[in-house]
Amino acid sequence: MNRPVDFEKEVGKANDLKQLKLLGIFSLVIGALVALLALAARDRFGVVCPLVLAAFMLLCGGVMVRAGRTKREAEAEKVSSVPCIANKLMER
C-alpha cells in the first residue's frame, strides 16, 4: 500500500495513443453502421435521429483518430530531435 508504483517497470511503456486511435476507429465504424439504420426508416423522424447520432459519433471518432495521430507525430519529432552518436557521425 505504501510502495510507489513504477509504471515503466511493472507495466511497460504507455499505449495511450494506440488506444485513442483504436477507440476512434471503432467509433467511426459504429457511426457508419448507425447511419445505415436511416435506410430502414419509414418517416422523417426515423431518418433524422439515426443520422444525427451517426454524425456525432463520426465527429467524435474523427477527433480521436486525429488526436492520436497528431500526438504520435509530435512524440516522433521529439525523439528524432534528441542528439545521438549516429547523428554526429552522419554530420562528418
Tab-separated table of N, CA and C in Angstrom:
chain	number	residue	atom	x	y	z
A	1	MET	N	0.815	-1.184	0.000
A	1	MET	CA	0.000	0.000	0.000
A	1	MET	C	0.869	1.262	0.000
A	2	ASN	N	1.969	1.235	0.705
A	2	ASN	CA	2.825	2.404	0.811
A	2	ASN	C	3.915	2.424	-0.255
A	3	ARG	N	4.031	1.351	-1.026
A	3	ARG	CA	5.073	1.267	-2.048
A	3	ARG	C	4.644	2.067	-3.281
A	4	PRO	N	5.504	2.927	-3.806
A	4	PRO	CA	5.136	3.687	-5.008
A	4	PRO	C	5.071	2.765	-6.233
A	5	VAL	N	4.231	3.110	-7.173
A	5	VAL	CA	4.056	2.330	-8.396
A	5	VAL	C	5.054	2.802	-9.438
A	6	ASP	N	5.806	1.873	-9.976
A	6	ASP	CA	6.739	2.165	-11.067
A	6	ASP	C	6.105	1.633	-12.350
A	7	PHE	N	5.441	2.517	-13.080
A	7	PHE	CA	4.674	2.105	-14.260
A	7	PHE	C	5.561	1.452	-15.313
A	8	GLU	N	6.690	2.034	-15.600
A	8	GLU	CA	7.589	1.502	-16.640
A	8	GLU	C	8.072	0.099	-16.284
A	9	LYS	N	8.347	-0.132	-15.021
A	9	LYS	CA	8.878	-1.425	-14.594
A	9	LYS	C	7.784	-2.487	-14.546
A	10	GLU	N	6.610	-2.145	-14.064
A	10	GLU	CA	5.550	-3.123	-13.862
A	10	GLU	C	4.705	-3.363	-15.106
A	11	VAL	N	4.426	-2.324	-15.856
A	11	VAL	CA	3.520	-2.442	-16.992
A	11	VAL	C	4.261	-2.388	-18.313
A	12	GLY	N	5.210	-1.524	-18.427
A	12	GLY	CA	5.913	-1.305	-19.692
A	12	GLY	C	5.640	0.095	-20.179
A	13	LYS	N	5.830	0.303	-21.473
A	13	LYS	CA	5.607	1.653	-21.985
A	13	LYS	C	4.112	1.932	-22.133
A	14	ALA	N	3.765	3.197	-22.094
A	14	ALA	CA	2.367	3.608	-22.201
A	14	ALA	C	1.848	3.381	-23.616
A	15	ASN	N	0.609	2.947	-23.721
A	15	ASN	CA	-0.001	2.727	-25.026
A	15	ASN	C	-1.275	3.555	-25.184
A	16	ASP	N	-1.293	4.730	-24.592
A	16	ASP	CA	-2.468	5.591	-24.633
A	16	ASP	C	-2.820	6.013	-26.053
A	17	LEU	N	-1.821	6.343	-26.850
A	17	LEU	CA	-2.091	6.819	-28.211
A	17	LEU	C	-2.667	5.709	-29.077
A	18	LYS	N	-2.177	4.502	-28.895
A	18	LYS	CA	-2.706	3.367	-29.650
A	18	LYS	C	-4.166	3.114	-29.280
A	19	GLN	N	-4.480	3.212	-27.987
A	19	GLN	CA	-5.849	3.023	-27.534
A	19	GLN	C	-6.759	4.144	-28.033
A	20	LEU	N	-6.262	5.373	-28.044
A	20	LEU	CA	-7.048	6.508	-28.532
A	20	LEU	C	-7.394	6.329	-30.006
A	21	LYS	N	-6.412	5.927	-30.801
A	21	LYS	CA	-6.650	5.719	-32.227
A	21	LYS	C	-7.610	4.546	-32.445
A	22	LEU	N	-7.447	3.464	-31.697
A	22	LEU	CA	-8.316	2.298	-31.841
A	22	LEU	C	-9.753	2.635	-31.459
A	23	LEU	N	-9.939	3.375	-30.380
A	23	LEU	CA	-11.279	3.785	-29.969
A	23	LEU	C	-11.904	4.719	-31.004
A	24	GLY	N	-11.099	5.576	-31.599
A	24	GLY	CA	-11.599	6.455	-32.653
A	24	GLY	C	-12.049	5.685	-33.875
A	25	ILE	N	-11.273	4.684	-34.285
A	25	ILE	CA	-11.656	3.860	-35.435
A	25	ILE	C	-12.931	3.091	-35.130
A	26	PHE	N	-13.032	2.555	-33.911
A	26	PHE	CA	-14.243	1.839	-33.510
A	26	PHE	C	-15.454	2.766	-33.561
A	27	SER	N	-15.298	3.992	-33.100
A	27	SER	CA	-16.390	4.959	-33.127
A	27	SER	C	-16.791	5.303	-34.560
A	28	LEU	N	-15.817	5.388	-35.463
A	28	LEU	CA	-16.132	5.644	-36.873
A	28	LEU	C	-16.929	4.501	-37.478
A	29	VAL	N	-16.557	3.283	-37.165
A	29	VAL	CA	-17.272	2.110	-37.703
A	29	VAL	C	-18.697	2.061	-37.164
A	30	ILE	N	-18.862	2.248	-35.865
A	30	ILE	CA	-20.197	2.221	-35.265
A	30	ILE	C	-21.046	3.376	-35.793
A	31	GLY	N	-20.448	4.537	-35.977
A	31	GLY	CA	-21.188	5.662	-36.545
A	31	GLY	C	-21.685	5.376	-37.950
A	32	ALA	N	-20.849	4.708	-38.756
A	32	ALA	CA	-21.278	4.343	-40.112
A	32	ALA	C	-22.404	3.320	-40.068
A	33	LEU	N	-22.331	2.375	-39.146
A	33	LEU	CA	-23.395	1.369	-39.029
A	33	LEU	C	-24.700	1.990	-38.540
A	34	VAL	N	-24.615	2.953	-37.632
A	34	VAL	CA	-25.819	3.649	-37.167
A	34	VAL	C	-26.430	4.454	-38.311
A	35	ALA	N	-25.596	5.021	-39.170
A	35	ALA	CA	-26.113	5.775	-40.320
A	35	ALA	C	-26.896	4.868	-41.258
A	36	LEU	N	-26.503	3.613	-41.336
A	36	LEU	CA	-27.237	2.660	-42.185
A	36	LEU	C	-28.653	2.399	-41.675
A	37	LEU	N	-28.878	2.642	-40.386
A	37	LEU	CA	-30.229	2.456	-39.841
A	37	LEU	C	-31.223	3.427	-40.468
A	38	ALA	N	-30.746	4.532	-40.984
A	38	ALA	CA	-31.636	5.509	-41.621
A	38	ALA	C	-32.274	4.931	-42.879
A	39	LEU	N	-31.652	3.943	-43.474
A	39	LEU	CA	-32.223	3.320	-44.676
A	39	LEU	C	-33.490	2.529	-44.373
A	40	ALA	N	-33.630	2.048	-43.144
A	40	ALA	CA	-34.786	1.242	-42.771
A	40	ALA	C	-35.924	2.084	-42.206
A	41	ALA	N	-35.768	3.392	-42.144
A	41	ALA	CA	-36.778	4.261	-41.544
A	41	ALA	C	-37.959	4.455	-42.489
A	42	ARG	N	-39.121	4.699	-41.872
A	42	ARG	CA	-40.344	4.894	-42.656
A	42	ARG	C	-40.812	6.349	-42.677
A	43	ASP	N	-40.313	7.152	-41.760
A	43	ASP	CA	-40.719	8.554	-41.734
A	43	ASP	C	-39.483	9.439	-41.523
A	44	ARG	N	-39.693	10.752	-41.567
A	44	ARG	CA	-38.564	11.682	-41.444
A	44	ARG	C	-37.884	11.591	-40.089
A	45	PHE	N	-38.663	11.448	-39.048
A	45	PHE	CA	-38.097	11.352	-37.707
A	45	PHE	C	-37.191	10.129	-37.604
A	46	GLY	N	-37.591	9.046	-38.216
A	46	GLY	CA	-36.793	7.826	-38.211
A	46	GLY	C	-35.531	7.945	-39.044
A	47	VAL	N	-35.500	8.901	-39.955
A	47	VAL	CA	-34.297	9.135	-40.763
A	47	VAL	C	-33.358	10.107	-40.047
A	48	VAL	N	-33.939	11.165	-39.485
A	48	VAL	CA	-33.126	12.223	-38.885
A	48	VAL	C	-32.422	11.751	-37.615
A	49	CYS	N	-33.107	11.019	-36.764
A	49	CYS	CA	-32.497	10.594	-35.483
A	49	CYS	C	-31.232	9.754	-35.678
A	50	PRO	N	-31.259	8.692	-36.477
A	50	PRO	CA	-30.017	7.933	-36.660
A	50	PRO	C	-28.916	8.756	-37.340
A	51	LEU	N	-29.296	9.647	-38.253
A	51	LEU	CA	-28.283	10.450	-38.930
A	51	LEU	C	-27.613	11.447	-37.986
A	52	VAL	N	-28.375	12.040	-37.079
A	52	VAL	CA	-27.799	12.964	-36.100
A	52	VAL	C	-26.876	12.208	-35.150
A	53	LEU	N	-27.322	11.050	-34.681
A	53	LEU	CA	-26.486	10.248	-33.796
A	53	LEU	C	-25.219	9.783	-34.515
A	54	ALA	N	-25.365	9.348	-35.763
A	54	ALA	CA	-24.213	8.900	-36.538
A	54	ALA	C	-23.230	10.045	-36.780
A	55	ALA	N	-23.745	11.225	-37.069
A	55	ALA	CA	-22.866	12.375	-37.297
A	55	ALA	C	-22.058	12.702	-36.046
A	56	PHE	N	-22.703	12.637	-34.884
A	56	PHE	CA	-21.996	12.897	-33.629
A	56	PHE	C	-20.924	11.839	-33.382
A	57	MET	N	-21.251	10.584	-33.623
A	57	MET	CA	-20.276	9.508	-33.405
A	57	MET	C	-19.115	9.611	-34.396
A	58	LEU	N	-19.415	9.952	-35.636
A	58	LEU	CA	-18.359	10.118	-36.633
A	58	LEU	C	-17.457	11.302	-36.282
A	59	LEU	N	-18.054	12.366	-35.783
A	59	LEU	CA	-17.269	13.525	-35.372
A	59	LEU	C	-16.335	13.162	-34.210
A	60	CYS	N	-16.876	12.494	-33.201
A	60	CYS	CA	-16.044	12.093	-32.048
A	60	CYS	C	-14.941	11.133	-32.481
A	61	GLY	N	-15.269	10.171	-33.330
A	61	GLY	CA	-14.272	9.227	-33.806
A	61	GLY	C	-13.183	9.908	-34.612
A	62	GLY	N	-13.569	10.834	-35.461
A	62	GLY	CA	-12.587	11.567	-36.253
A	62	GLY	C	-11.655	12.395	-35.391
A	63	VAL	N	-12.208	13.018	-34.358
A	63	VAL	CA	-11.379	13.818	-33.444
A	63	VAL	C	-10.388	12.917	-32.714
A	64	MET	N	-10.839	11.741	-32.272
A	64	MET	CA	-9.945	10.835	-31.546
A	64	MET	C	-8.828	10.302	-32.441
A	65	VAL	N	-9.167	9.924	-33.666
A	65	VAL	CA	-8.140	9.421	-34.590
A	65	VAL	C	-7.131	10.507	-34.900
A	66	ARG	N	-7.622	11.713	-35.153
A	66	ARG	CA	-6.706	12.819	-35.470
A	66	ARG	C	-5.817	13.168	-34.279
A	67	ALA	N	-6.395	13.168	-33.086
A	67	ALA	CA	-5.601	13.474	-31.888
A	67	ALA	C	-4.530	12.415	-31.671
A	68	GLY	N	-4.869	11.163	-31.895
A	68	GLY	CA	-3.885	10.094	-31.744
A	68	GLY	C	-2.747	10.224	-32.730
A	69	ARG	N	-3.074	10.555	-33.975
A	69	ARG	CA	-2.030	10.723	-34.990
A	69	ARG	C	-1.160	11.943	-34.699
A	70	THR	N	-1.788	13.052	-34.315
A	70	THR	CA	-1.048	14.285	-34.055
A	70	THR	C	-0.084	14.104	-32.884
A	71	LYS	N	-0.553	13.482	-31.820
A	71	LYS	CA	0.309	13.275	-30.659
A	71	LYS	C	1.425	12.293	-30.979
A	72	ARG	N	1.136	11.275	-31.770
A	72	ARG	CA	2.176	10.312	-32.142
A	72	ARG	C	3.250	10.997	-32.985
A	73	GLU	N	2.839	11.855	-33.924
A	73	GLU	CA	3.815	12.585	-34.743
A	73	GLU	C	4.644	13.528	-33.880
A	74	ALA	N	4.014	14.157	-32.895
A	74	ALA	CA	4.755	15.062	-32.003
A	74	ALA	C	5.778	14.286	-31.193
A	75	GLU	N	5.413	13.100	-30.731
A	75	GLU	CA	6.369	12.282	-29.985
A	75	GLU	C	7.508	11.809	-30.879
A	76	ALA	N	7.191	11.477	-32.131
A	76	ALA	CA	8.234	11.043	-33.064
A	76	ALA	C	9.220	12.178	-33.327
A	77	GLU	N	8.725	13.408	-33.459
A	77	GLU	CA	9.614	14.553	-33.665
A	77	GLU	C	10.480	14.798	-32.437
A	78	LYS	N	9.904	14.615	-31.251
A	78	LYS	CA	10.657	14.822	-30.021
A	78	LYS	C	11.784	13.793	-29.920
A	79	VAL	N	11.499	12.553	-30.278
A	79	VAL	CA	12.515	11.504	-30.214
A	79	VAL	C	13.589	11.732	-31.264
A	80	SER	N	13.182	12.149	-32.483
A	80	SER	CA	14.166	12.338	-33.540
A	80	SER	C	15.036	13.575	-33.314
A	81	SER	N	14.579	14.495	-32.482
A	81	SER	CA	15.373	15.701	-32.230
A	81	SER	C	16.423	15.492	-31.135
A	82	VAL	N	16.371	14.341	-30.472
A	82	VAL	CA	17.356	14.054	-29.430
A	82	VAL	C	18.690	13.735	-30.096
A	83	PRO	N	19.754	14.437	-29.706
A	83	PRO	CA	21.053	14.173	-30.329
A	83	PRO	C	21.575	12.794	-29.927
A	84	CYS	N	22.189	12.119	-30.857
A	84	CYS	CA	22.783	10.823	-30.560
A	84	CYS	C	24.097	10.697	-31.332
A	85	ILE	N	24.816	9.648	-31.051
A	85	ILE	CA	26.126	9.442	-31.670
A	85	ILE	C	25.979	9.264	-33.179
A	86	ALA	N	24.927	8.569	-33.614
A	86	ALA	CA	24.746	8.324	-35.043
A	86	ALA	C	24.567	9.633	-35.804
A	87	ASN	N	23.832	10.578	-35.229
A	87	ASN	CA	23.639	11.862	-35.898
A	87	ASN	C	24.965	12.608	-36.033
A	88	LYS	N	25.808	12.533	-34.995
A	88	LYS	CA	27.091	13.213	-35.049
A	88	LYS	C	27.998	12.576	-36.089
A	89	LEU	N	27.930	11.261	-36.205
A	89	LEU	CA	28.746	10.567	-37.208
A	89	LEU	C	28.289	10.891	-38.626
A	90	MET	N	26.954	11.070	-38.807
A	90	MET	CA	26.426	11.370	-40.139
A	90	MET	C	26.814	12.782	-40.585
A	91	GLU	N	27.028	13.695	-39.641
A	91	GLU	CA	27.399	15.053	-39.978
A	91	GLU	C	28.834	15.147	-40.523
A	92	ARG	N	29.687	14.211	-40.156
A	92	ARG	CA	31.090	14.261	-40.567
A	92	ARG	C	31.275	13.909	-41.976
